[in-house]
Short mmCIF file of C-alpha atoms in Angstrom, two decimals:
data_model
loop_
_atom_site.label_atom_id
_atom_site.label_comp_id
_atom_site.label_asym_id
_atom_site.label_seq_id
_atom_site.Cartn_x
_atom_site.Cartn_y
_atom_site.Cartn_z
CA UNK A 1 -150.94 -182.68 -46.40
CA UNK A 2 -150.33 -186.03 -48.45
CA UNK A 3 -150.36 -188.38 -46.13
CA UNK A 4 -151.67 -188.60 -42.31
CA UNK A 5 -150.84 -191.65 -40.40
CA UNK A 6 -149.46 -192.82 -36.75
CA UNK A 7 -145.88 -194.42 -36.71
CA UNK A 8 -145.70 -196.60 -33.94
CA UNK A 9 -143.05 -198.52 -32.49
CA UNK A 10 -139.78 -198.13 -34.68
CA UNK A 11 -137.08 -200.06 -34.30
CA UNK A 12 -134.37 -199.01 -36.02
CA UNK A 13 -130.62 -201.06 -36.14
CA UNK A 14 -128.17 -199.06 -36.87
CA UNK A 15 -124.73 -200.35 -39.13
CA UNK A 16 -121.59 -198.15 -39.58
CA UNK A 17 -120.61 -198.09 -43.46
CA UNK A 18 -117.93 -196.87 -45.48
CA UNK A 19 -118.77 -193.36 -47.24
CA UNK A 20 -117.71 -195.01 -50.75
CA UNK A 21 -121.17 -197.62 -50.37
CA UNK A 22 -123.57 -195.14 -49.82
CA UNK A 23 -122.27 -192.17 -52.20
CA UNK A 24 -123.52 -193.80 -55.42
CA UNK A 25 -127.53 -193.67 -54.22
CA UNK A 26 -127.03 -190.05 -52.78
CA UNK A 27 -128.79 -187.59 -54.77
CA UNK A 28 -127.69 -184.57 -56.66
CA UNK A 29 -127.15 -181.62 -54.51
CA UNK A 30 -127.30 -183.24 -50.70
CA UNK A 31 -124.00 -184.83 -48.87
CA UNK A 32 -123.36 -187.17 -46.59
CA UNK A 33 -124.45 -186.43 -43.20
CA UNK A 34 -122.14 -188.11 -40.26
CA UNK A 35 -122.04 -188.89 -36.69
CA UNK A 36 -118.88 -189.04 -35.19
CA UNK A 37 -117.55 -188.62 -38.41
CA UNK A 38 -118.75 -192.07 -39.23
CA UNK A 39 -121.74 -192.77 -41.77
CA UNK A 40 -125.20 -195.06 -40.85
CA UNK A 41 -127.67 -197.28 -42.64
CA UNK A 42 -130.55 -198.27 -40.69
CA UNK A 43 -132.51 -201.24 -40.91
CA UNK A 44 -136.45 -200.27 -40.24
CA UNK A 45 -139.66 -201.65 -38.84
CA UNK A 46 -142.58 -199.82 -37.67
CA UNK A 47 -146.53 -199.76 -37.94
CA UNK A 48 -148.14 -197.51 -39.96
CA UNK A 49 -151.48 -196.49 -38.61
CA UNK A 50 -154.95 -195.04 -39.09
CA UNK A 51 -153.28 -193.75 -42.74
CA UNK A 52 -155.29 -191.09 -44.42
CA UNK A 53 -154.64 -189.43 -48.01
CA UNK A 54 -155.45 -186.31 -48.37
CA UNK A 55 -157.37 -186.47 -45.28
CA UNK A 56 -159.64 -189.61 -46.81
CA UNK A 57 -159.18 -192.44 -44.34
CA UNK A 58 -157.84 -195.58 -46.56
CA UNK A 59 -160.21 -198.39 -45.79
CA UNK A 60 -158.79 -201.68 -45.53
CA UNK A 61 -155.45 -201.09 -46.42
CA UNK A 62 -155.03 -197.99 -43.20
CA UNK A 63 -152.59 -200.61 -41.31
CA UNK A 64 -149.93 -202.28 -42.36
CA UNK A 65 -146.16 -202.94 -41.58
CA UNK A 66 -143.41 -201.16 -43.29
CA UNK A 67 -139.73 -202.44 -43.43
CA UNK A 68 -136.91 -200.16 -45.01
CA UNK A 69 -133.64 -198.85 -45.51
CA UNK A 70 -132.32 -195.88 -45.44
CA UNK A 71 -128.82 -193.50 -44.72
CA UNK A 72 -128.80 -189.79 -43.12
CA UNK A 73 -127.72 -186.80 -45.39
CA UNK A 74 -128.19 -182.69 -45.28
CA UNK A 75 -129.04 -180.26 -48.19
CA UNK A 76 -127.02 -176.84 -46.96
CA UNK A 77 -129.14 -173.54 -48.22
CA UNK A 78 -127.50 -170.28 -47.25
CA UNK A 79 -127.35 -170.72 -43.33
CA UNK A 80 -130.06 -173.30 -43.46
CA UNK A 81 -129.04 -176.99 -43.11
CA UNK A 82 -131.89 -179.67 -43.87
CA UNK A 83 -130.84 -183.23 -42.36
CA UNK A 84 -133.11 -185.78 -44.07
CA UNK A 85 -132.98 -189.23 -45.22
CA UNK A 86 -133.00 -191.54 -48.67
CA UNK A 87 -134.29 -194.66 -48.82
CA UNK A 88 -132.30 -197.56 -50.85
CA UNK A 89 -135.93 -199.63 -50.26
CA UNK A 90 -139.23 -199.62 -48.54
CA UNK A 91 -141.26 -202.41 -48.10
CA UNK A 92 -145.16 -202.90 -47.32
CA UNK A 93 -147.91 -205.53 -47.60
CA UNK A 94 -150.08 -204.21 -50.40
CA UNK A 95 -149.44 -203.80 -54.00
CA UNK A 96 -151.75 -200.46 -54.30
CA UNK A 97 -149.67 -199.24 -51.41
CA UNK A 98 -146.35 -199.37 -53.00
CA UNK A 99 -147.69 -198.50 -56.33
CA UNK A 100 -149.24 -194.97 -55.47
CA UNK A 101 -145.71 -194.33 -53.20
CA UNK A 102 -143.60 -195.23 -56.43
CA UNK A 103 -146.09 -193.31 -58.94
CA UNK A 104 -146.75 -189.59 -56.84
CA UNK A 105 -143.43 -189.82 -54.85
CA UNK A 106 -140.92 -191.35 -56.84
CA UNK A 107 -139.73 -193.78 -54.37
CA UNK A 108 -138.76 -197.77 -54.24
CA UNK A 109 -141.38 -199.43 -52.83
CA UNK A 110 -142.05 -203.43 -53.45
CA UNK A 111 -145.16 -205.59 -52.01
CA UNK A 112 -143.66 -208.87 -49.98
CA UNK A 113 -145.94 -210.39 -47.30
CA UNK A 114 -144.82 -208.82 -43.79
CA UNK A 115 -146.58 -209.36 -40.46
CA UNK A 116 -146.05 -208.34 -37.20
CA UNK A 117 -146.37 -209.48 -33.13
CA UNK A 118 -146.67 -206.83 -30.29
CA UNK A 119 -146.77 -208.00 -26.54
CA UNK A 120 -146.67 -205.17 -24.03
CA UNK A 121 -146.57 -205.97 -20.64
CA UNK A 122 -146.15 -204.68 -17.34
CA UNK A 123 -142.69 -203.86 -17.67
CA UNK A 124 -141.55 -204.70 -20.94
CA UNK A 125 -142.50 -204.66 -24.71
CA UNK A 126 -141.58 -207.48 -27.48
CA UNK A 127 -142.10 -206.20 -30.97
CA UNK A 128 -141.28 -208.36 -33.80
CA UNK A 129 -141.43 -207.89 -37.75
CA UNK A 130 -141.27 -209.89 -40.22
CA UNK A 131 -140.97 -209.95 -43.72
CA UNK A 132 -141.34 -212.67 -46.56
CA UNK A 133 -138.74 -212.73 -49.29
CA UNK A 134 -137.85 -215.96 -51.28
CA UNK A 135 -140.23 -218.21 -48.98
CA UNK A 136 -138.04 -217.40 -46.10
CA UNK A 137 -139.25 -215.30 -43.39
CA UNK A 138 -136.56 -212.40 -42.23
CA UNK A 139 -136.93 -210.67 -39.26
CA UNK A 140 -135.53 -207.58 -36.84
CA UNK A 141 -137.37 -207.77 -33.53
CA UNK A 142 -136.51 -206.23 -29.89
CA UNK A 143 -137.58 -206.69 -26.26
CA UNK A 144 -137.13 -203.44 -24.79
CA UNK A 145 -138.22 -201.63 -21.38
CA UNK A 146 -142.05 -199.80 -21.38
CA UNK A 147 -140.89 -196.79 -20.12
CA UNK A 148 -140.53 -193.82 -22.55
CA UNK A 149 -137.99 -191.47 -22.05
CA UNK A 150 -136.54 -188.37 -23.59
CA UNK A 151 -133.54 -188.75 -26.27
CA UNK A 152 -130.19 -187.44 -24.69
CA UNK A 153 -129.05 -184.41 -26.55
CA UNK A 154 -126.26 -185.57 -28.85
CA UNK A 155 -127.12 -189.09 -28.44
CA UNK A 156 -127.36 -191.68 -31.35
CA UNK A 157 -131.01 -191.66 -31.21
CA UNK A 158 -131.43 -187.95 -31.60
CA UNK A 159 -129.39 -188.03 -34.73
CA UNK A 160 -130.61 -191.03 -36.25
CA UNK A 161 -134.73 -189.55 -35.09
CA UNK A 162 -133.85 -185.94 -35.94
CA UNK A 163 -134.33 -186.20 -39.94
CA UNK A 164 -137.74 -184.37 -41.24
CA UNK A 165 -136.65 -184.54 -44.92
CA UNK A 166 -137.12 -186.98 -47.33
CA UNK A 167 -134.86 -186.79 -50.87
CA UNK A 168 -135.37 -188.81 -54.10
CA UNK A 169 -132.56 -189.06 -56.55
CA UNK A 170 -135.09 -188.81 -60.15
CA UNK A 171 -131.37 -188.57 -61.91
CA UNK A 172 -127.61 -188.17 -61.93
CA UNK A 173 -129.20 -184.07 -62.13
CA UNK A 174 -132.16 -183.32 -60.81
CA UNK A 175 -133.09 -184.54 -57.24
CA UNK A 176 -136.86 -183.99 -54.84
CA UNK A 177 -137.15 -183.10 -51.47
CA UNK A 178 -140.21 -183.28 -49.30
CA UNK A 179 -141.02 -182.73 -45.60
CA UNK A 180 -141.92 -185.30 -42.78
CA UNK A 181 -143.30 -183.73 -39.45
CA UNK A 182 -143.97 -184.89 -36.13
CA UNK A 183 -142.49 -184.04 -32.42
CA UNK A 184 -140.04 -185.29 -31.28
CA UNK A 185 -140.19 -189.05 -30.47
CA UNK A 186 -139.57 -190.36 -27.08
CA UNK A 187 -137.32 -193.86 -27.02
CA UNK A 188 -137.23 -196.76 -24.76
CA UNK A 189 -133.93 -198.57 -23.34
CA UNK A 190 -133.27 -202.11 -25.99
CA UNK A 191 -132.73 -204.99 -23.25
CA UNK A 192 -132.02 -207.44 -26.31
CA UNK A 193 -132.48 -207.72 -30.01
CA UNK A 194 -132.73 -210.47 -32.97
CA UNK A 195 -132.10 -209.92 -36.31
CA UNK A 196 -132.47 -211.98 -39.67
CA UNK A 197 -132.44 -210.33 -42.98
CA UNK A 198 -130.93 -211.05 -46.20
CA UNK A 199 -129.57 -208.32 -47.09
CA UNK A 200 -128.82 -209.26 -50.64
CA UNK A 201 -132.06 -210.47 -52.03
CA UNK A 202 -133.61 -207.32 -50.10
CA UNK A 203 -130.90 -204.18 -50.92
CA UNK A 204 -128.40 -206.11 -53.64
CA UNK A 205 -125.05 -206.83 -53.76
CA UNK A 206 -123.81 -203.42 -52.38
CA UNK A 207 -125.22 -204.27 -48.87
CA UNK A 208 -124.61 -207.78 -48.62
CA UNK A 209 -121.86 -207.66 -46.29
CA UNK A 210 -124.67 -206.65 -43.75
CA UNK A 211 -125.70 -210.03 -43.77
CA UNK A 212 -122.45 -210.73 -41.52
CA UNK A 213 -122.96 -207.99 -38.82
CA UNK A 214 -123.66 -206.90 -35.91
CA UNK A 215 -125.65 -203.23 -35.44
CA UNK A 216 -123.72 -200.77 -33.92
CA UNK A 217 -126.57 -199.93 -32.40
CA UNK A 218 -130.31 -200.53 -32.08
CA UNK A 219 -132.77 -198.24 -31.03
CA UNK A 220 -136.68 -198.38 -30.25
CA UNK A 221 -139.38 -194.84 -30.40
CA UNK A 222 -142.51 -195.07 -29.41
CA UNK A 223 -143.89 -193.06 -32.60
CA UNK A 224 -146.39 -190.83 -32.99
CA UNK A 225 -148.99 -189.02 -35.43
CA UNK A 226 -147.03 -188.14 -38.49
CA UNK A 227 -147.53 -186.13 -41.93
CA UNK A 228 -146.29 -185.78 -44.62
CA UNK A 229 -146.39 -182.31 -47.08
CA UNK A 230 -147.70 -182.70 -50.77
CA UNK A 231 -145.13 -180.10 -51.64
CA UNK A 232 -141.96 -181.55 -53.17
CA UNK A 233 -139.05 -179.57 -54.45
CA UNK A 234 -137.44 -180.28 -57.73
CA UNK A 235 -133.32 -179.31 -57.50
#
């Protein structure tokens, strides 16, 4: 194990793209994996928690926000078909952070001031977060019910939630997979959302038009303890 850590609380909204956008950032070897024969980016906030390396607790720097995003593919082996996901960016609070993800896994990790505000109540849960990028702060943030329940087979949520590989593109030839485990997540029902991100300054020109939409969808998981596996497979 690489990492050990709790997710908690990921919201995930959820935009329809062409194919054409996302086909230039897919790695060698993997296609495009749809839903309803339409393709997804997802905008990302969660909590990472209690993180460990190696099993050594980090001190200081365990907790921390991370913002992302990321589109849904498959790597076909034989009979075996690996859904997994590749991130365009990932964002966190600490330099050291994003340096060790970028050095050992290859990844695009940059270090903007983020924060975060959780307010569970009775009934209901707010959870906003927020990001700095040129001295404005963006945000995706949702007030949705308490109650956990189980994804729906076939639903949205199971396909966006039901990805345990990671894949790097290194170059136009050689690609790396790792694995992500945890159960599977329970979700609760989105009573409203707000979302401010500029999409440009964060992902570049190619997703800029997201600045100008509406999610087709946004979802919230409660989380849970996560790993992920040293092991990573050159192809």
């Amino acid at each position: 194990t690489f990492i050990s850590a709790r997710w908690e609380k990921r919201i995930m909204a959820n935009y329809e793209v062409n194919p054409h956008v996302l086909t230039p950032y897919l790695p060698h070897g993997v296609e495009l994996d749809f839903y309803n024969n339409k393709t997804y980016v997802s905008l990302v906030g969660f909590i990472f928690k209690k993180t460990n390396l190696f099993k050594i607790p980090i001190p200081f720097l365990g907790t921390f926000e991370e913002i992302n995003l990321r589109f849904y593919e498959k790597r076909v082996e034989g009979d075996t078909i690996k859904r997994g996901v590749v991130f365009i960016n990932e964002t966190v609070p600490y330099k050291l952070v994003a340096w060790l993800a970028n050095k050992l896994y290859k990844e695009h990790y940059i270090s903007i001031p983020t924060k975060n505000t959780i307010e569970i109540k009775s009934l209901f849960k707010n959870i906003r977060y927020q990001w700095k990028i040129n001295k404005e702060w963006n945000h995706i943030s949702v007030n949705a019910a308490k109650e956990n329940k189980q994804m729906l087979p076939g639903s949205v949520e199971e396909f966006i939630f039901e990805h345990y590989y990671g894949y790097t593109k290194i170059n136009n030839q050689v690609s790396q997979e790792y694995k992500v485990n945890h159960p599977r997540w329970l979700v609760n029902k989105v009573i409203d959302y707000s979302i401010h991100c500029e999409f440009k300054s964060m992902y570049g020109n190619d997703f800029s038009f997201l600045s100008n939409r509406q999610p087709d969808s946004v979802i919230i998981a409660e989380g849970s303890p996560v790993t992920v596996n040293w092991n990573r497979t050159l192809f």
